[in-house]
Amino acid sequence: MKLPLVCVALITSQVSAGGFIPDKYATSTLNSLGVGTEFLHSLQSNVLLQSASTDTRWVRFVDQFDSSYEFIPIIRSMIAQSGIPQEFLFLAMAESGFSSRAYSKKRAVGIWQFMPYTAKDLGLVINDYVDERRDPIKSTRAAIKYLQFLYNSTGQWYLAAMAYNCGLGRLKKAIERAQSSELEVLLDEQAKYLPAETRQYIRTILSMSLAFSNAPKMQALDREYLLNRGAFDTLAQVQVKGGTLLASIAAAAGMSLEDIKKYNRHFTYNFLPQSSKEYAIYIPYDKLAYFKQNFDPNALPTSKFVFHKVKQGESLASIAKKYGISVQELKLSNNFSSKQVIFANQKLVIPLLVPQKIAQN
């Protein structure tokens, strides 16, 4: 399939700017979301395609993509197995930069930036102990389910992507007002059928996908190896009983507490919720054999925790003394920084009769 003449003109203007040269991958990228190749012309002003190797924003995006090695392969693998377009990998990047710690002012959380009500509708658990919006596997599974629902409701993947951003109801109102579901019509900057954020959103996803699959642009930053980052699992999932300290899991895997937390941000505290059930813990595949060799769930007693509501005038030191624990144990149990300040009516978790000390990082 030949590119339109306008795309050929685009080649000349952008080789010197950012190294982006439209190719067969550009065509397949656009077509996978139901977008025609002619739409490439309207993306020519996007910073991700125009930016040169010295552009700080483009370099930041590439560094972000490169540093997310622990999540990208497994997300890509799940997307591939589900049959939805691979370009939705960049929906996650647009939403959160692949950070499970991402949090918005609207209370959206995690890699896929789910609002609480949407997350619960999709079966994700949110309570005092766990927020599965930060779970890389369960949240991706929920996002796939949601995107499939949006596609079935709209009939086009590009419409599903926009509905993910502005909501299905808002998108349907825009289509009704525009009397069209064509992308170029819905993105009309004068008519403003959709919010500005949504109009930019679909352009960002497409531009990211085009840029990060384009050899010349990757070569310009000496990051061509990112083109071959395969769709393989990088995380192992193991079941561990409730109440177990993350520090014990980290030690068995030969990791630091901070490293194990990086893969398990869905747990609010440094221990698994106290219950008889088991919880999924994620560790790197290269640590799995060592973990299995060293972790004995029967030899590691679980810990007991209670909640304490901070009273006026109390300090971490006075609370720690009251329960017979150290200030350091109290800080680690609550994920506090070294200079954490507490306030009245704040809820703290207190480790009681802890038989295994909470390890440092």
Short mmCIF file of C-alpha atoms in Angstrom, two decimals:
data_model
loop_
_atom_site.label_atom_id
_atom_site.label_comp_id
_atom_site.label_asym_id
_atom_site.label_seq_id
_atom_site.Cartn_x
_atom_site.Cartn_y
_atom_site.Cartn_z
CA MET A 1 0.00 0.00 0.00
CA LYS A 2 1.48 3.36 -1.07
CA LEU A 3 1.38 6.31 1.29
CA PRO A 4 -0.49 9.42 0.13
CA LEU A 5 1.59 12.22 -1.41
CA VAL A 6 1.07 14.33 1.70
CA CYS A 7 2.92 11.66 3.72
CA VAL A 8 5.80 11.74 1.25
CA ALA A 9 6.06 15.48 1.82
CA LEU A 10 6.02 14.82 5.54
CA ILE A 11 9.08 12.58 5.20
CA THR A 12 11.28 15.42 3.95
CA SER A 13 10.23 17.81 6.71
CA GLN A 14 10.78 15.35 9.53
CA VAL A 15 13.93 13.43 8.68
CA SER A 16 16.03 16.35 9.89
CA ALA A 17 13.74 17.14 12.83
CA GLY A 18 13.20 13.85 14.55
CA GLY A 19 14.06 11.03 12.19
CA PHE A 20 10.46 9.84 11.73
CA ILE A 21 9.95 8.20 8.34
CA PRO A 22 6.49 6.71 7.63
CA ASP A 23 6.73 3.02 6.74
CA LYS A 24 4.60 -0.11 6.69
CA TYR A 25 4.49 -0.06 10.47
CA ALA A 26 2.96 3.41 10.42
CA THR A 27 0.19 2.15 8.17
CA SER A 28 -0.52 -0.90 10.31
CA THR A 29 -0.43 1.17 13.50
CA LEU A 30 -3.11 3.52 12.27
CA ASN A 31 -5.19 0.78 10.68
CA SER A 32 -5.16 -1.34 13.83
CA LEU A 33 -7.22 1.34 15.57
CA GLY A 34 -9.47 1.78 12.56
CA VAL A 35 -7.75 5.01 11.48
CA GLY A 36 -6.94 5.70 7.83
CA THR A 37 -3.36 6.38 6.71
CA GLU A 38 -4.37 9.86 5.61
CA PHE A 39 -4.69 10.80 9.31
CA LEU A 40 -0.89 10.75 9.52
CA HIS A 41 -0.91 14.24 8.02
CA SER A 42 -2.85 15.65 10.97
CA LEU A 43 -0.26 14.23 13.36
CA GLN A 44 2.66 16.02 11.74
CA SER A 45 2.64 18.80 14.33
CA ASN A 46 2.74 16.39 17.28
CA VAL A 47 5.86 16.89 19.36
CA LEU A 48 6.50 13.14 19.61
CA LEU A 49 6.96 12.85 15.84
CA GLN A 50 8.70 16.15 15.23
CA SER A 51 11.01 16.17 18.23
CA ALA A 52 14.70 15.65 17.59
CA SER A 53 17.02 13.47 19.63
CA THR A 54 17.98 16.52 21.70
CA ASP A 55 14.40 17.43 22.64
CA THR A 56 14.08 17.06 26.42
CA ARG A 57 10.44 15.97 26.36
CA TRP A 58 11.07 13.26 23.78
CA VAL A 59 14.13 12.04 25.69
CA ARG A 60 12.05 11.93 28.89
CA PHE A 61 9.39 9.79 27.20
CA VAL A 62 12.03 7.41 25.88
CA ASP A 63 13.70 7.15 29.30
CA GLN A 64 10.30 6.49 30.84
CA PHE A 65 9.63 3.72 28.35
CA ASP A 66 13.09 2.25 28.87
CA SER A 67 12.86 2.28 32.67
CA SER A 68 9.49 0.52 32.74
CA TYR A 69 11.04 -2.83 31.82
CA GLU A 70 9.34 -4.62 34.72
CA PHE A 71 5.80 -3.86 33.48
CA ILE A 72 5.89 -3.30 29.71
CA PRO A 73 6.62 -6.88 28.55
CA ILE A 74 3.89 -8.45 30.68
CA ILE A 75 1.33 -5.77 29.74
CA ARG A 76 2.22 -6.25 26.07
CA SER A 77 1.88 -10.02 26.46
CA MET A 78 -1.57 -9.73 28.06
CA ILE A 79 -2.73 -7.31 25.36
CA ALA A 80 -1.48 -9.64 22.61
CA GLN A 81 -3.26 -12.64 24.13
CA SER A 82 -6.52 -10.70 24.46
CA GLY A 83 -6.62 -9.74 20.79
CA ILE A 84 -6.96 -6.00 21.33
CA PRO A 85 -4.63 -3.67 19.38
CA GLN A 86 -1.05 -3.50 20.69
CA GLU A 87 -1.27 0.28 20.39
CA PHE A 88 -3.21 0.31 23.67
CA LEU A 89 0.12 -0.24 25.38
CA PHE A 90 0.59 3.48 24.77
CA LEU A 91 -2.78 4.27 26.28
CA ALA A 92 -1.24 3.09 29.55
CA MET A 93 1.83 5.24 28.88
CA ALA A 94 -0.36 8.28 28.15
CA GLU A 95 -2.35 7.65 31.31
CA SER A 96 0.42 6.99 33.81
CA GLY A 97 3.84 6.57 32.24
CA PHE A 98 3.50 2.89 33.29
CA SER A 99 3.75 3.92 36.94
CA SER A 100 1.68 1.84 39.36
CA ARG A 101 2.06 4.72 41.83
CA ALA A 102 0.40 7.25 39.51
CA TYR A 103 -2.39 9.24 41.18
CA SER A 104 -4.49 12.03 39.68
CA LYS A 105 -6.37 14.92 41.26
CA LYS A 106 -9.59 13.16 40.22
CA ARG A 107 -8.58 10.13 42.36
CA ALA A 108 -7.65 7.97 39.37
CA VAL A 109 -4.96 5.47 40.38
CA GLY A 110 -2.45 3.06 38.87
CA ILE A 111 -1.05 2.20 35.46
CA TRP A 112 -4.49 2.40 33.84
CA GLN A 113 -5.73 5.33 35.96
CA PHE A 114 -9.02 3.83 37.07
CA MET A 115 -11.50 5.87 39.08
CA PRO A 116 -12.79 4.04 42.20
CA TYR A 117 -16.30 3.35 40.87
CA THR A 118 -15.04 2.06 37.50
CA ALA A 119 -12.46 -0.15 39.18
CA LYS A 120 -15.03 -1.71 41.51
CA ASP A 121 -17.43 -2.30 38.61
CA LEU A 122 -14.61 -4.21 36.89
CA GLY A 123 -14.05 -6.38 39.97
CA LEU A 124 -10.97 -4.70 41.44
CA VAL A 125 -10.72 -4.60 45.24
CA ILE A 126 -10.15 -1.29 47.03
CA ASN A 127 -10.04 -1.21 50.82
CA ASP A 128 -7.81 -0.18 53.73
CA TYR A 129 -5.24 -2.86 52.89
CA VAL A 130 -5.31 -3.34 49.13
CA ASP A 131 -5.84 -1.19 46.05
CA GLU A 132 -5.84 -3.50 43.05
CA ARG A 133 -5.75 -0.55 40.68
CA ARG A 134 -2.02 -0.65 41.44
CA ASP A 135 -1.81 -4.39 40.74
CA PRO A 136 -0.05 -4.63 37.33
CA ILE A 137 -1.75 -7.91 36.36
CA LYS A 138 -5.27 -7.45 37.72
CA SER A 139 -5.52 -3.83 36.59
CA THR A 140 -4.37 -4.75 33.06
CA ARG A 141 -6.90 -7.55 32.96
CA ALA A 142 -9.59 -5.04 34.01
CA ALA A 143 -8.42 -2.51 31.40
CA ILE A 144 -8.63 -5.13 28.65
CA LYS A 145 -12.14 -6.04 29.77
CA TYR A 146 -13.15 -2.38 29.79
CA LEU A 147 -11.62 -1.65 26.37
CA GLN A 148 -13.42 -4.66 24.89
CA PHE A 149 -16.69 -3.35 26.35
CA LEU A 150 -16.04 0.11 24.88
CA TYR A 151 -15.23 -1.40 21.48
CA ASN A 152 -18.41 -3.48 21.50
CA SER A 153 -20.33 -0.30 22.40
CA THR A 154 -18.77 1.90 19.70
CA GLY A 155 -17.64 -0.43 16.90
CA GLN A 156 -14.21 1.21 16.48
CA TRP A 157 -11.02 0.98 18.50
CA TYR A 158 -10.24 4.69 18.11
CA LEU A 159 -13.68 5.43 19.57
CA ALA A 160 -12.98 3.01 22.43
CA ALA A 161 -9.74 4.89 23.18
CA MET A 162 -11.52 8.24 23.28
CA ALA A 163 -14.34 6.83 25.42
CA TYR A 164 -11.71 5.55 27.85
CA ASN A 165 -10.65 9.16 28.35
CA CYS A 166 -13.92 11.13 28.35
CA GLY A 167 -16.50 8.45 29.12
CA LEU A 168 -18.85 6.51 26.87
CA GLY A 169 -21.80 8.81 27.50
CA ARG A 170 -19.80 11.93 26.65
CA LEU A 171 -18.51 10.32 23.44
CA LYS A 172 -21.99 9.28 22.32
CA LYS A 173 -23.25 12.83 22.85
CA ALA A 174 -20.38 14.13 20.73
CA ILE A 175 -21.19 11.67 17.92
CA GLU A 176 -24.86 12.65 18.06
CA ARG A 177 -24.01 16.34 17.96
CA ALA A 178 -21.50 15.90 15.12
CA GLN A 179 -23.84 13.48 13.31
CA SER A 180 -20.73 11.46 12.55
CA SER A 181 -18.34 9.03 14.20
CA GLU A 182 -15.50 9.84 11.79
CA LEU A 183 -12.28 10.70 13.58
CA GLU A 184 -11.51 13.85 11.60
CA VAL A 185 -15.00 15.19 12.30
CA LEU A 186 -14.92 14.45 16.03
CA LEU A 187 -11.51 16.11 16.36
CA ASP A 188 -12.64 19.34 14.70
CA GLU A 189 -10.88 22.10 16.66
CA GLN A 190 -13.52 24.67 15.79
CA ALA A 191 -16.65 22.66 16.57
CA LYS A 192 -15.10 21.17 19.74
CA TYR A 193 -17.40 18.18 19.87
CA LEU A 194 -15.08 16.58 22.41
CA PRO A 195 -13.06 18.07 25.28
CA ALA A 196 -9.62 19.37 24.33
CA GLU A 197 -8.02 16.68 26.51
CA THR A 198 -9.76 13.92 24.56
CA ARG A 199 -8.94 15.47 21.19
CA GLN A 200 -5.27 15.48 22.16
CA TYR A 201 -5.50 12.09 23.84
CA ILE A 202 -6.06 10.00 20.71
CA ARG A 203 -3.34 11.97 18.89
CA THR A 204 -0.92 11.27 21.74
CA ILE A 205 -1.62 7.52 21.74
CA LEU A 206 -1.17 7.26 17.97
CA SER A 207 1.94 9.45 17.96
CA MET A 208 3.55 7.49 20.79
CA SER A 209 2.88 4.22 19.01
CA LEU A 210 4.26 5.57 15.73
CA ALA A 211 7.33 7.10 17.35
CA PHE A 212 8.25 4.13 19.54
CA SER A 213 8.00 1.66 16.66
CA ASN A 214 10.00 3.80 14.24
CA ALA A 215 13.61 2.69 13.72
CA PRO A 216 15.13 6.06 12.67
CA LYS A 217 13.80 7.83 15.76
CA MET A 218 15.04 5.09 18.06
CA GLN A 219 18.42 5.04 16.32
CA ALA A 220 18.74 8.79 16.87
CA LEU A 221 18.82 8.15 20.63
CA ASP A 222 20.78 4.90 20.39
CA ARG A 223 17.71 3.07 21.74
CA GLU A 224 17.04 0.79 18.77
CA TYR A 225 17.02 -2.17 21.16
CA LEU A 226 13.64 -0.94 22.44
CA LEU A 227 12.12 -1.94 19.09
CA ASN A 228 12.78 -5.58 19.96
CA ARG A 229 11.39 -5.56 23.48
CA GLY A 230 9.34 -8.71 23.20
CA ALA A 231 5.96 -9.71 24.57
CA PHE A 232 7.14 -12.06 27.27
CA ASP A 233 6.36 -12.31 30.96
CA THR A 234 8.89 -10.72 33.31
CA LEU A 235 7.01 -11.21 36.57
CA ALA A 236 6.27 -14.40 38.45
CA GLN A 237 3.15 -14.68 40.55
CA VAL A 238 3.25 -16.60 43.83
CA GLN A 239 0.53 -17.11 46.44
CA VAL A 240 1.41 -16.12 50.00
CA LYS A 241 -0.84 -16.33 53.05
CA GLY A 242 -2.33 -13.22 54.64
CA GLY A 243 -0.44 -11.42 57.38
CA THR A 244 3.01 -12.20 55.97
CA LEU A 245 5.49 -9.34 56.06
CA LEU A 246 6.73 -8.06 52.72
CA ALA A 247 10.19 -7.95 54.30
CA SER A 248 10.07 -11.74 54.77
CA ILE A 249 9.10 -12.22 51.14
CA ALA A 250 11.87 -9.85 50.04
CA ALA A 251 14.48 -11.69 52.09
CA ALA A 252 13.45 -15.06 50.65
CA ALA A 253 13.76 -13.65 47.13
CA GLY A 254 17.14 -12.04 47.82
CA MET A 255 15.67 -8.57 47.36
CA SER A 256 15.35 -5.40 49.40
CA LEU A 257 12.03 -4.36 50.90
CA GLU A 258 11.92 -1.35 48.58
CA ASP A 259 12.45 -3.56 45.52
CA ILE A 260 9.68 -5.99 46.44
CA LYS A 261 7.33 -3.05 47.05
CA LYS A 262 8.10 -1.72 43.56
CA TYR A 263 6.37 -4.78 42.10
CA ASN A 264 3.57 -4.87 44.69
CA ARG A 265 2.27 -1.32 45.08
CA HIS A 266 -1.26 -2.64 45.49
CA PHE A 267 -0.59 -3.38 49.17
CA THR A 268 -1.11 -0.31 51.34
CA TYR A 269 1.13 -1.49 54.15
CA ASN A 270 4.33 -3.52 54.44
CA PHE A 271 2.38 -6.69 55.16
CA LEU A 272 -0.33 -8.71 53.47
CA PRO A 273 -3.87 -8.24 54.76
CA GLN A 274 -4.62 -10.36 57.80
CA SER A 275 -6.91 -13.14 56.73
CA SER A 276 -6.92 -16.85 56.07
CA LYS A 277 -6.79 -16.30 52.32
CA GLU A 278 -3.70 -16.13 50.13
CA TYR A 279 -2.62 -13.14 48.08
CA ALA A 280 -0.78 -12.83 44.79
CA ILE A 281 2.75 -11.52 45.17
CA TYR A 282 4.82 -10.50 42.14
CA ILE A 283 8.55 -11.08 41.95
CA PRO A 284 10.94 -10.98 38.96
CA TYR A 285 11.21 -14.29 37.14
CA ASP A 286 14.94 -14.35 37.69
CA LYS A 287 14.29 -14.38 41.46
CA LEU A 288 11.68 -17.14 41.38
CA ALA A 289 13.98 -20.14 41.82
CA TYR A 290 15.81 -18.49 44.71
CA PHE A 291 12.49 -17.58 46.35
CA LYS A 292 11.14 -21.12 46.10
CA GLN A 293 14.34 -22.47 47.61
CA ASN A 294 14.33 -20.07 50.58
CA PHE A 295 10.69 -19.31 51.37
CA ASP A 296 8.92 -21.65 53.78
CA PRO A 297 5.41 -20.34 54.57
CA ASN A 298 5.06 -22.74 57.49
CA ALA A 299 8.28 -21.60 59.13
CA LEU A 300 7.41 -17.91 58.97
CA PRO A 301 4.78 -16.85 61.52
CA THR A 302 2.45 -14.11 60.36
CA SER A 303 2.10 -10.88 62.29
CA LYS A 304 -0.89 -9.33 64.04
CA PHE A 305 -1.89 -5.72 63.46
CA VAL A 306 -4.45 -3.34 64.94
CA PHE A 307 -5.49 0.16 64.01
CA HIS A 308 -4.87 3.20 66.20
CA LYS A 309 -6.62 6.55 65.77
CA VAL A 310 -4.20 9.36 66.57
CA LYS A 311 -5.29 11.63 69.43
CA GLN A 312 -4.41 15.30 69.81
CA GLY A 313 -0.90 15.67 71.25
CA GLU A 314 0.26 12.14 70.42
CA SER A 315 3.54 11.55 68.62
CA LEU A 316 5.07 8.55 66.88
CA ALA A 317 7.30 8.07 69.91
CA SER A 318 4.42 8.10 72.41
CA ILE A 319 2.32 5.73 70.29
CA ALA A 320 5.25 3.34 69.80
CA LYS A 321 5.90 3.33 73.56
CA LYS A 322 2.23 2.66 74.29
CA TYR A 323 2.26 -0.52 72.19
CA GLY A 324 5.76 -1.65 73.13
CA ILE A 325 7.27 -1.34 69.65
CA SER A 326 10.01 0.83 68.16
CA VAL A 327 9.38 4.03 66.23
CA GLN A 328 11.15 2.44 63.27
CA GLU A 329 8.74 -0.53 63.25
CA LEU A 330 5.83 1.90 63.40
CA LYS A 331 7.17 3.93 60.49
CA LEU A 332 7.87 0.88 58.34
CA SER A 333 4.45 -0.63 59.03
CA ASN A 334 2.81 2.56 57.78
CA ASN A 335 5.17 3.29 54.88
CA PHE A 336 6.24 6.52 56.54
CA SER A 337 9.23 8.58 55.46
CA SER A 338 11.94 9.50 57.94
CA LYS A 339 10.39 12.94 58.52
CA GLN A 340 6.73 11.89 58.50
CA VAL A 341 4.33 14.13 60.46
CA ILE A 342 1.17 12.63 61.96
CA PHE A 343 -2.09 14.44 62.73
CA ALA A 344 -5.14 14.00 64.94
CA ASN A 345 -7.69 11.40 63.77
CA GLN A 346 -5.16 9.80 61.42
CA LYS A 347 -5.41 6.02 61.31
CA LEU A 348 -2.18 4.11 61.95
CA VAL A 349 -1.56 0.39 61.72
CA ILE A 350 0.20 -1.07 64.76
CA PRO A 351 2.21 -4.33 64.63
CA LEU A 352 1.60 -6.36 67.81
CA LEU A 353 3.80 -9.11 69.21
CA VAL A 354 5.81 -9.19 66.01
CA PRO A 355 7.90 -12.41 66.02
CA GLN A 356 9.86 -11.35 62.95
CA LYS A 357 11.48 -7.92 62.82
CA ILE A 358 10.56 -5.63 59.97
CA ALA A 359 13.73 -5.38 57.93
CA GLN A 360 15.27 -2.21 56.59
CA ASN A 361 15.54 -1.64 52.84
#
